[in-house]
Short mmCIF file of C-alpha atoms in Angstrom, two decimals:
data_model
loop_
_atom_site.label_atom_id
_atom_site.label_comp_id
_atom_site.label_asym_id
_atom_site.label_seq_id
_atom_site.Cartn_x
_atom_site.Cartn_y
_atom_site.Cartn_z
CA MET A 1 31.26 -15.85 -10.36
CA ALA A 2 28.17 -16.59 -8.41
CA GLU A 3 28.05 -13.69 -6.51
CA ILE A 4 28.01 -11.20 -9.53
CA ASP A 5 24.94 -13.51 -10.03
CA VAL A 6 23.39 -12.75 -6.94
CA ARG A 7 24.28 -9.00 -6.72
CA ARG A 8 23.24 -8.68 -10.43
CA LYS A 9 20.18 -10.31 -10.00
CA GLU A 10 19.88 -8.12 -6.89
CA ALA A 11 20.71 -4.81 -8.74
CA ARG A 12 17.87 -5.73 -11.57
CA PHE A 13 14.93 -6.49 -9.15
CA SER A 14 16.38 -3.32 -7.19
CA ASN A 15 15.95 -1.54 -10.37
CA ILE A 16 12.08 -2.90 -10.80
CA LEU A 17 10.58 -2.15 -7.47
CA GLN A 18 12.23 1.58 -7.59
CA ALA A 19 10.41 1.54 -11.34
CA ALA A 20 7.28 0.64 -10.05
CA PHE A 21 3.87 3.33 -10.00
CA ASP A 22 2.72 1.57 -7.11
CA GLY A 23 4.49 2.21 -3.46
CA PHE A 24 6.00 -1.10 -1.96
CA LEU A 25 6.71 -1.95 1.32
CA ILE A 26 8.37 -5.08 3.00
CA VAL A 27 6.43 -5.50 6.35
CA ASN A 28 7.67 -7.73 9.28
CA GLY A 29 5.28 -9.87 10.79
CA GLN A 30 5.88 -7.54 13.84
CA GLY A 31 4.60 -4.96 11.34
CA LYS A 32 7.47 -3.20 11.25
CA ILE A 33 8.58 -1.44 7.82
CA ILE A 34 11.63 -3.02 6.44
CA GLU A 35 12.13 -2.81 3.00
CA THR A 36 10.58 0.22 0.56
CA ASN A 37 10.87 1.84 -2.93
CA GLU A 38 10.86 6.05 -3.27
CA GLU A 39 7.12 5.44 -4.77
CA TYR A 40 5.88 4.62 -1.40
CA CYS A 41 8.29 8.10 -0.11
CA ARG A 42 6.11 10.06 -2.65
CA MET A 43 3.07 8.72 -1.66
CA SER A 44 3.35 9.02 1.85
CA GLY A 45 5.88 12.49 2.13
CA TYR A 46 8.46 10.17 4.70
CA THR A 47 11.74 9.03 3.56
CA ARG A 48 12.98 5.94 3.46
CA GLU A 49 14.58 6.36 7.28
CA GLU A 50 11.40 7.44 8.90
CA LEU A 51 9.86 4.79 6.71
CA PHE A 52 12.03 1.93 8.11
CA GLN A 53 11.53 3.54 12.04
CA MET A 54 7.80 3.02 11.46
CA THR A 55 5.15 0.04 11.52
CA ILE A 56 2.78 0.11 9.81
CA ASN A 57 0.07 1.20 12.56
CA ASP A 58 1.60 4.47 12.30
CA MET A 59 0.27 5.00 8.50
CA GLU A 60 -2.76 2.81 9.19
CA ALA A 61 -6.11 5.61 9.22
CA THR A 62 -9.28 2.77 9.92
CA MET A 63 -7.51 -0.13 12.11
CA ASP A 64 -7.10 0.19 15.03
CA ASP A 65 -3.72 -2.09 16.44
CA GLU A 66 -6.13 -4.85 17.55
CA GLU A 67 -7.61 -4.82 14.03
CA ILE A 68 -3.94 -4.54 12.44
CA VAL A 69 -3.11 -8.14 14.52
CA ARG A 70 -6.60 -9.92 13.37
CA ARG A 71 -5.76 -8.75 9.70
CA ILE A 72 -2.05 -9.73 9.74
CA GLU A 73 -3.34 -13.09 12.04
CA LEU A 74 -5.31 -13.89 8.87
CA ILE A 75 -2.89 -13.07 6.10
CA LYS A 76 -0.41 -15.02 7.78
CA LYS A 77 -3.64 -17.41 7.09
CA HIS A 78 -3.74 -16.91 3.78
CA GLY A 79 -0.64 -16.23 2.03
CA ARG A 80 -2.45 -13.22 0.72
CA ALA A 81 -4.75 -10.36 0.68
CA SER A 82 -5.90 -7.45 -1.35
CA PHE A 83 -7.98 -4.80 0.02
CA GLU A 84 -8.55 -1.54 0.05
CA SER A 85 -7.83 1.37 3.70
CA GLU A 86 -6.02 5.40 3.66
CA HIS A 87 -2.66 5.34 4.91
CA ILE A 88 -1.61 8.63 6.86
CA LYS A 89 0.55 11.20 5.11
CA LYS A 90 3.54 12.84 6.79
CA ASP A 91 1.22 15.85 6.94
CA GLY A 92 -1.92 14.41 8.58
CA THR A 93 -4.34 14.01 5.36
CA HIS A 94 -5.19 10.71 4.68
CA TYR A 95 -5.41 9.13 1.50
CA PRO A 96 -6.97 5.88 -0.04
CA VAL A 97 -5.00 3.12 -0.75
CA GLU A 98 -5.13 -0.33 -2.74
CA VAL A 99 -3.27 -2.92 -0.81
CA ARG A 100 -1.65 -6.73 -2.50
CA ILE A 101 -0.15 -8.37 0.31
CA MET A 102 1.54 -11.98 0.16
CA THR A 103 4.12 -13.74 2.51
CA SER A 104 7.02 -14.58 2.61
CA ASP A 105 9.52 -16.61 4.18
CA VAL A 106 13.18 -15.96 2.56
CA ASP A 107 14.20 -14.43 5.90
CA GLY A 108 11.93 -15.08 7.93
CA PHE A 109 8.57 -14.27 7.78
CA THR A 110 7.31 -11.39 6.11
CA MET A 111 4.47 -9.50 4.03
CA VAL A 112 5.47 -7.89 0.88
CA SER A 113 3.22 -5.39 0.03
CA PHE A 114 2.53 -3.59 -2.87
CA LEU A 115 0.58 -0.47 -2.97
CA LYS A 116 -1.34 2.43 -4.97
CA ASP A 117 -3.17 5.32 -3.76
CA ILE A 118 -6.23 5.39 -5.62
CA THR A 119 -7.20 8.92 -4.80
CA GLU A 120 -8.31 10.24 -8.20
CA GLU A 121 -10.42 6.60 -8.37
CA LYS A 122 -12.06 7.11 -5.78
CA LYS A 123 -12.53 10.97 -7.12
CA ILE A 124 -14.34 10.14 -10.27
CA ILE A 125 -16.30 7.35 -9.29
CA LYS A 126 -18.13 9.92 -6.64
CA GLU A 127 -18.32 12.54 -9.20
CA LEU A 128 -19.89 9.83 -11.43
CA THR A 129 -22.31 8.89 -8.65
CA ILE A 130 -23.44 12.68 -8.60
CA ALA A 131 -23.94 13.14 -11.98
CA LYS A 132 -25.66 9.55 -11.92
CA GLU A 133 -27.88 11.22 -9.28
CA GLU A 134 -28.12 14.34 -10.57
CA ALA A 135 -29.81 13.11 -13.53
CA GLU A 136 -32.03 10.32 -12.22
CA THR A 137 -33.36 13.36 -10.48
CA THR A 138 -33.76 15.06 -13.89
CA CYS A 139 -35.37 12.34 -15.23
CA ARG A 140 -38.21 11.58 -12.33
CA GLU A 141 -39.11 15.73 -12.78
CA LYS A 142 -39.68 15.34 -16.25
CA THR A 143 -41.85 12.60 -15.92
#
């Protein structure tokens, strides 16, 4: 009976993660991807099998290997982190992501991450900034 309960809970959590609107990754202490959901596959263009052969270093567009090691050490120290970064899609294009990470010691040290593609948010902010600057310029020219 206990084994059935465990399987039900695993299935429930798997369904929740697959239904999430954000990408999901579990990464080990060396940065290797050990779990993901379909949303992250869609965002990145990689299959699950391809992602399981990759590390954070393969997808990170803004940090070099040393910076990634430092970031992992800080996450280990604090147990969580939230930041923006850029990831590299399978086709080579970059896209901005909001990353939220918590550490876990359930199966050895891992980092549980939710990633949101913030391309549209960045585009809207840029358009608003341009519109504001144009309005300010027009206002100055009238006075």
